[in-house]
Amino acid sequence: MLNELGQVELDAAIMHGRTLECGAVAGVANVKNPISLARKVMEKTSHCLIVGRGANVFADRQGIATVPLEELVSESALKEFRALNGNYQNGCNDFFNPRTVEEAHDTVGAVAIDKHGDMVAATSTGGNAAKLVGRVGDSPLVGVGLYSDNSTGCVSCTGHGESIIKVHLASRISMYMEEGISPDEATRKALLYMQERTGYGAGAIAMDKEGKVGINFTTKYMAWAYITEGKLQHGMLHKESFTEIA
């Protein structure tokens, strides 16, 4: 997604549930895979979040190559940017209104658990089209756009960033799971709360410490998939689920 000046600013974060170590970057420019840079923050520094120019300086130090702007911009992103004509709020209303949303967005999230019970959550995004320069949404904020704790579960969120921030969506889902609520009900309950309080939609994937999965969204659709016990399940629309052998 392009900001108000037609530039790309990317955000990403990753969190390890066993140690609670985390790393995030925000407002980073010309890095093809910002989640890889976020992981470097987690593994190579004592910090949790590095932003803007500092994130790019850190990327250079870590040997992470930058790429030209045109390599990061799709035709659909250009089309959206031009159609909005700098009106950020119109874009939010179009993309995150639960009643009207028609287009997909670009946030990518993942949760995972290994055979040792160690959990990880990660989220990466280009943000919203026509956003102000320097705007940061929920994705790189631990406890907001993602969370992971071996004792509870892991969560990754997508949707209207400002609204997700206001309700601390990932933390809310995690706290519900800590109370013994299933991942499916925890995500559903938290997303409905956000919609009722803010009027905007979102989606979330969650997994508890037993490996049970919950996927819910209050937008028209959200592409999702997960693999468990050798089976791939995926879908996009509400009440849609396909199963394949992984």
CSV table of C-alpha atoms in Angstrom, one decimal:
chain,number,residue,atom,x,y,z
A,1,MET,CA,0.0,0.0,0.0
A,2,LEU,CA,1.2,3.6,-0.8
A,3,ASN,CA,1.1,6.4,1.7
A,4,GLU,CA,-0.1,9.9,1.0
A,5,LEU,CA,3.2,10.7,-0.9
A,6,GLY,CA,3.1,7.5,-3.0
A,7,GLN,CA,5.8,5.8,-0.9
A,8,VAL,CA,5.9,2.3,0.7
A,9,GLU,CA,6.2,2.1,4.5
A,10,LEU,CA,6.1,-1.4,5.9
A,11,ASP,CA,5.4,-2.8,9.4
A,12,ALA,CA,6.0,-6.3,10.9
A,13,ALA,CA,6.4,-8.1,14.2
A,14,ILE,CA,7.2,-11.6,15.5
A,15,MET,CA,6.9,-13.0,19.0
A,16,HIS,CA,8.2,-16.3,20.6
A,17,GLY,CA,5.8,-17.8,23.2
A,18,ARG,CA,8.3,-19.6,25.3
A,19,THR,CA,10.6,-16.7,26.1
A,20,LEU,CA,8.2,-13.8,25.3
A,21,GLU,CA,11.0,-12.4,23.1
A,22,CYS,CA,9.7,-10.2,20.3
A,23,GLY,CA,10.9,-8.0,17.5
A,24,ALA,CA,9.2,-5.5,15.3
A,25,VAL,CA,9.8,-2.8,12.7
A,26,ALA,CA,7.6,0.0,11.6
A,27,GLY,CA,7.7,2.5,8.8
A,28,VAL,CA,10.6,0.7,7.1
A,29,ALA,CA,11.2,1.5,3.4
A,30,ASN,CA,12.3,-0.6,0.5
A,31,VAL,CA,12.7,-3.9,2.4
A,32,LYS,CA,11.0,-6.8,0.6
A,33,ASN,CA,10.4,-9.0,3.6
A,34,PRO,CA,10.0,-6.8,6.7
A,35,ILE,CA,9.2,-9.9,8.9
A,36,SER,CA,12.8,-11.1,8.3
A,37,LEU,CA,14.0,-7.8,9.6
A,38,ALA,CA,11.6,-8.0,12.6
A,39,ARG,CA,13.1,-11.4,13.4
A,40,LYS,CA,16.6,-9.9,13.4
A,41,VAL,CA,15.4,-7.3,15.9
A,42,MET,CA,14.2,-10.2,18.1
A,43,GLU,CA,17.3,-12.3,17.8
A,44,LYS,CA,20.1,-9.7,17.5
A,45,THR,CA,19.1,-6.8,19.8
A,46,SER,CA,17.6,-6.2,23.2
A,47,HIS,CA,15.0,-4.0,21.7
A,48,CYS,CA,11.4,-4.8,20.8
A,49,LEU,CA,10.6,-2.2,18.1
A,50,ILE,CA,12.7,-0.1,15.7
A,51,VAL,CA,11.1,2.4,13.4
A,52,GLY,CA,11.6,4.5,10.3
A,53,ARG,CA,15.1,5.5,9.4
A,54,GLY,CA,16.5,3.5,12.3
A,55,ALA,CA,14.9,0.3,10.9
A,56,ASN,CA,16.6,0.9,7.6
A,57,VAL,CA,19.9,1.6,9.2
A,58,PHE,CA,19.5,-1.7,11.2
A,59,ALA,CA,18.6,-3.5,8.0
A,60,ASP,CA,21.9,-2.3,6.4
A,61,ARG,CA,23.9,-3.5,9.4
A,62,GLN,CA,22.3,-6.9,9.2
A,63,GLY,CA,23.0,-7.2,5.5
A,64,ILE,CA,19.3,-7.2,4.4
A,65,ALA,CA,19.2,-5.8,0.9
A,66,THR,CA,16.8,-3.0,-0.1
A,67,VAL,CA,14.8,-3.2,-3.3
A,68,PRO,CA,13.5,-0.5,-5.7
A,69,LEU,CA,10.1,1.0,-4.9
A,70,GLU,CA,8.6,-0.3,-8.1
A,71,GLU,CA,9.4,-3.9,-7.0
A,72,LEU,CA,7.1,-3.5,-4.0
A,73,VAL,CA,4.1,-1.8,-5.7
A,74,SER,CA,1.4,-3.9,-7.4
A,75,GLU,CA,-1.0,-2.6,-10.1
A,76,SER,CA,-3.9,-3.0,-7.6
A,77,ALA,CA,-2.1,-0.9,-5.0
A,78,LEU,CA,-1.5,1.8,-7.6
A,79,LYS,CA,-5.1,1.7,-8.7
A,80,GLU,CA,-6.4,2.0,-5.1
A,81,PHE,CA,-4.1,4.9,-4.4
A,82,ARG,CA,-5.2,6.8,-7.4
A,83,ALA,CA,-8.9,6.1,-6.8
A,84,LEU,CA,-8.7,7.4,-3.2
A,85,ASN,CA,-7.0,10.6,-4.3
A,86,GLY,CA,-5.4,11.0,-0.9
A,87,ASN,CA,-8.6,10.4,1.1
A,88,TYR,CA,-7.5,7.9,3.8
A,89,GLN,CA,-10.8,7.9,5.6
A,90,ASN,CA,-12.7,6.9,2.5
A,91,GLY,CA,-10.3,3.9,2.1
A,92,CYS,CA,-11.0,2.8,5.7
A,93,ASN,CA,-14.7,3.1,5.2
A,94,ASP,CA,-14.5,1.1,2.0
A,95,PHE,CA,-12.2,-1.7,3.2
A,96,PHE,CA,-13.2,-2.2,6.9
A,97,ASN,CA,-16.9,-1.5,7.0
A,98,PRO,CA,-18.4,-4.9,7.8
A,99,ARG,CA,-21.4,-4.1,5.5
A,100,THR,CA,-19.6,-2.8,2.4
A,101,VAL,CA,-16.1,-4.2,2.2
A,102,GLU,CA,-15.4,-5.8,-1.2
A,103,GLU,CA,-11.7,-5.7,-1.6
A,104,ALA,CA,-8.9,-7.8,0.0
A,105,HIS,CA,-6.2,-6.2,1.9
A,106,ASP,CA,-2.5,-7.0,2.3
A,107,THR,CA,-1.8,-7.9,6.0
A,108,VAL,CA,-0.4,-11.4,6.4
A,109,GLY,CA,-0.4,-13.2,9.7
A,110,ALA,CA,0.7,-16.6,11.0
A,111,VAL,CA,0.6,-18.6,14.2
A,112,ALA,CA,2.4,-21.9,14.8
A,113,ILE,CA,3.1,-24.5,17.5
A,114,ASP,CA,5.9,-27.1,17.4
A,115,LYS,CA,6.2,-30.6,18.9
A,116,HIS,CA,7.7,-29.0,22.1
A,117,GLY,CA,4.7,-26.8,22.6
A,118,ASP,CA,6.6,-23.6,21.6
A,119,MET,CA,4.4,-21.1,19.9
A,120,VAL,CA,5.1,-18.2,17.6
A,121,ALA,CA,3.0,-15.4,16.1
A,122,ALA,CA,3.9,-13.1,13.3
A,123,THR,CA,2.2,-10.3,11.4
A,124,SER,CA,3.4,-8.2,8.4
A,125,THR,CA,1.6,-5.4,6.5
A,126,GLY,CA,1.9,-2.4,4.1
A,127,GLY,CA,-0.8,-0.6,6.0
A,128,ASN,CA,-3.6,1.3,4.5
A,129,ALA,CA,-3.6,3.3,1.2
A,130,ALA,CA,-3.2,7.1,1.5
A,131,LYS,CA,-2.1,6.9,5.1
A,132,LEU,CA,-0.1,9.8,6.5
A,133,VAL,CA,3.6,9.5,6.3
A,134,GLY,CA,4.8,7.8,9.5
A,135,ARG,CA,1.4,6.3,10.3
A,136,VAL,CA,1.8,3.0,12.2
A,137,GLY,CA,-1.1,0.6,12.7
A,138,ASP,CA,-1.6,-2.5,14.8
A,139,SER,CA,0.6,-5.0,13.1
A,140,PRO,CA,4.0,-4.2,14.7
A,141,LEU,CA,2.5,-3.7,18.2
A,142,VAL,CA,2.8,-6.7,20.5
A,143,GLY,CA,-0.5,-7.3,22.4
A,144,VAL,CA,-2.4,-5.5,19.7
A,145,GLY,CA,-1.7,-7.0,16.2
A,146,LEU,CA,-0.2,-10.2,17.6
A,147,TYR,CA,0.7,-12.0,20.8
A,148,SER,CA,2.2,-15.4,21.7
A,149,ASP,CA,2.6,-17.0,25.1
A,150,ASN,CA,3.1,-20.8,25.6
A,151,SER,CA,1.0,-20.8,28.7
A,152,THR,CA,-2.0,-19.5,26.8
A,153,GLY,CA,-1.8,-19.4,23.0
A,154,CYS,CA,-0.9,-17.2,20.1
A,155,VAL,CA,-2.9,-14.7,18.0
A,156,SER,CA,-2.4,-12.7,14.8
A,157,CYS,CA,-4.9,-10.0,13.7
A,158,THR,CA,-5.8,-8.0,10.5
A,159,GLY,CA,-8.3,-5.2,9.9
A,160,HIS,CA,-8.7,-1.6,10.7
A,161,GLY,CA,-5.5,-0.8,12.6
A,162,GLU,CA,-6.7,2.1,14.6
A,163,SER,CA,-9.7,0.2,15.9
A,164,ILE,CA,-7.6,-2.9,16.7
A,165,ILE,CA,-5.3,-0.6,18.7
A,166,LYS,CA,-8.2,0.9,20.7
A,167,VAL,CA,-9.5,-2.5,21.9
A,168,HIS,CA,-6.1,-4.3,22.2
A,169,LEU,CA,-7.5,-7.1,20.1
A,170,ALA,CA,-4.7,-9.7,20.3
A,171,SER,CA,-4.4,-9.2,24.1
A,172,ARG,CA,-8.2,-9.4,24.5
A,173,ILE,CA,-8.3,-12.7,22.5
A,174,SER,CA,-5.4,-14.1,24.5
A,175,MET,CA,-7.0,-13.2,27.8
A,176,TYR,CA,-10.2,-14.9,26.8
A,177,MET,CA,-8.2,-18.1,26.0
A,178,GLU,CA,-6.5,-17.7,29.4
A,179,GLU,CA,-9.9,-17.9,31.0
A,180,GLY,CA,-10.6,-21.2,29.3
A,181,ILE,CA,-12.6,-19.9,26.3
A,182,SER,CA,-11.9,-21.8,23.1
A,183,PRO,CA,-9.9,-20.0,20.3
A,184,ASP,CA,-13.0,-20.0,18.1
A,185,GLU,CA,-15.2,-18.4,20.7
A,186,ALA,CA,-12.4,-16.0,21.9
A,187,THR,CA,-11.8,-14.6,18.4
A,188,ARG,CA,-15.5,-14.3,17.7
A,189,LYS,CA,-16.2,-12.6,21.0
A,190,ALA,CA,-13.3,-10.1,20.7
A,191,LEU,CA,-14.2,-9.2,17.1
A,192,LEU,CA,-17.8,-8.6,17.9
A,193,TYR,CA,-16.7,-6.4,20.8
A,194,MET,CA,-14.5,-4.4,18.5
A,195,GLN,CA,-17.2,-4.0,15.9
A,196,GLU,CA,-19.8,-2.9,18.5
A,197,ARG,CA,-17.4,-0.3,20.0
A,198,THR,CA,-15.7,1.1,16.9
A,199,GLY,CA,-18.0,0.2,13.9
A,200,TYR,CA,-15.1,-1.3,12.0
A,201,GLY,CA,-14.3,-4.9,11.0
A,202,ALA,CA,-11.3,-7.1,11.5
A,203,GLY,CA,-10.2,-10.8,11.5
A,204,ALA,CA,-8.0,-13.0,13.7
A,205,ILE,CA,-6.4,-16.4,13.7
A,206,ALA,CA,-5.7,-17.9,17.1
A,207,MET,CA,-4.3,-21.2,18.6
A,208,ASP,CA,-4.4,-22.3,22.2
A,209,LYS,CA,-1.6,-24.2,23.9
A,210,GLU,CA,-3.3,-27.5,23.0
A,211,GLY,CA,-3.1,-26.7,19.3
A,212,LYS,CA,-6.8,-25.9,18.8
A,213,VAL,CA,-7.5,-23.3,16.1
A,214,GLY,CA,-9.9,-20.4,16.0
A,215,ILE,CA,-10.5,-18.3,12.9
A,216,ASN,CA,-13.1,-15.5,12.7
A,217,PHE,CA,-13.7,-12.2,10.9
A,218,THR,CA,-16.3,-9.5,10.8
A,219,THR,CA,-15.4,-8.3,7.3
A,220,LYS,CA,-17.1,-9.8,4.2
A,221,TYR,CA,-14.2,-12.2,3.8
A,222,MET,CA,-10.7,-13.1,4.9
A,223,ALA,CA,-8.4,-15.7,3.2
A,224,TRP,CA,-7.2,-18.2,5.8
A,225,ALA,CA,-5.6,-21.7,5.9
A,226,TYR,CA,-4.1,-24.0,8.5
A,227,ILE,CA,-2.4,-27.5,8.6
A,228,THR,CA,-2.9,-30.0,11.4
A,229,GLU,CA,-2.4,-33.7,11.4
A,230,GLY,CA,-1.6,-33.8,7.7
A,231,LYS,CA,-4.7,-32.0,6.6
A,232,LEU,CA,-4.9,-28.6,5.0
A,233,GLN,CA,-8.1,-26.6,5.7
A,234,HIS,CA,-8.7,-23.3,4.0
A,235,GLY,CA,-11.4,-20.8,3.0
A,236,MET,CA,-12.3,-17.2,2.4
A,237,LEU,CA,-16.0,-16.6,2.9
A,238,HIS,CA,-18.1,-17.0,6.1
A,239,LYS,CA,-19.0,-20.7,6.8
A,240,GLU,CA,-16.7,-21.8,4.0
A,241,SER,CA,-14.1,-24.5,4.6
A,242,PHE,CA,-12.3,-26.9,2.2
A,243,THR,CA,-10.1,-29.8,3.3
A,244,GLU,CA,-7.2,-31.3,1.4
A,245,ILE,CA,-4.4,-33.7,2.1
A,246,ALA,CA,-1.3,-31.7,2.9
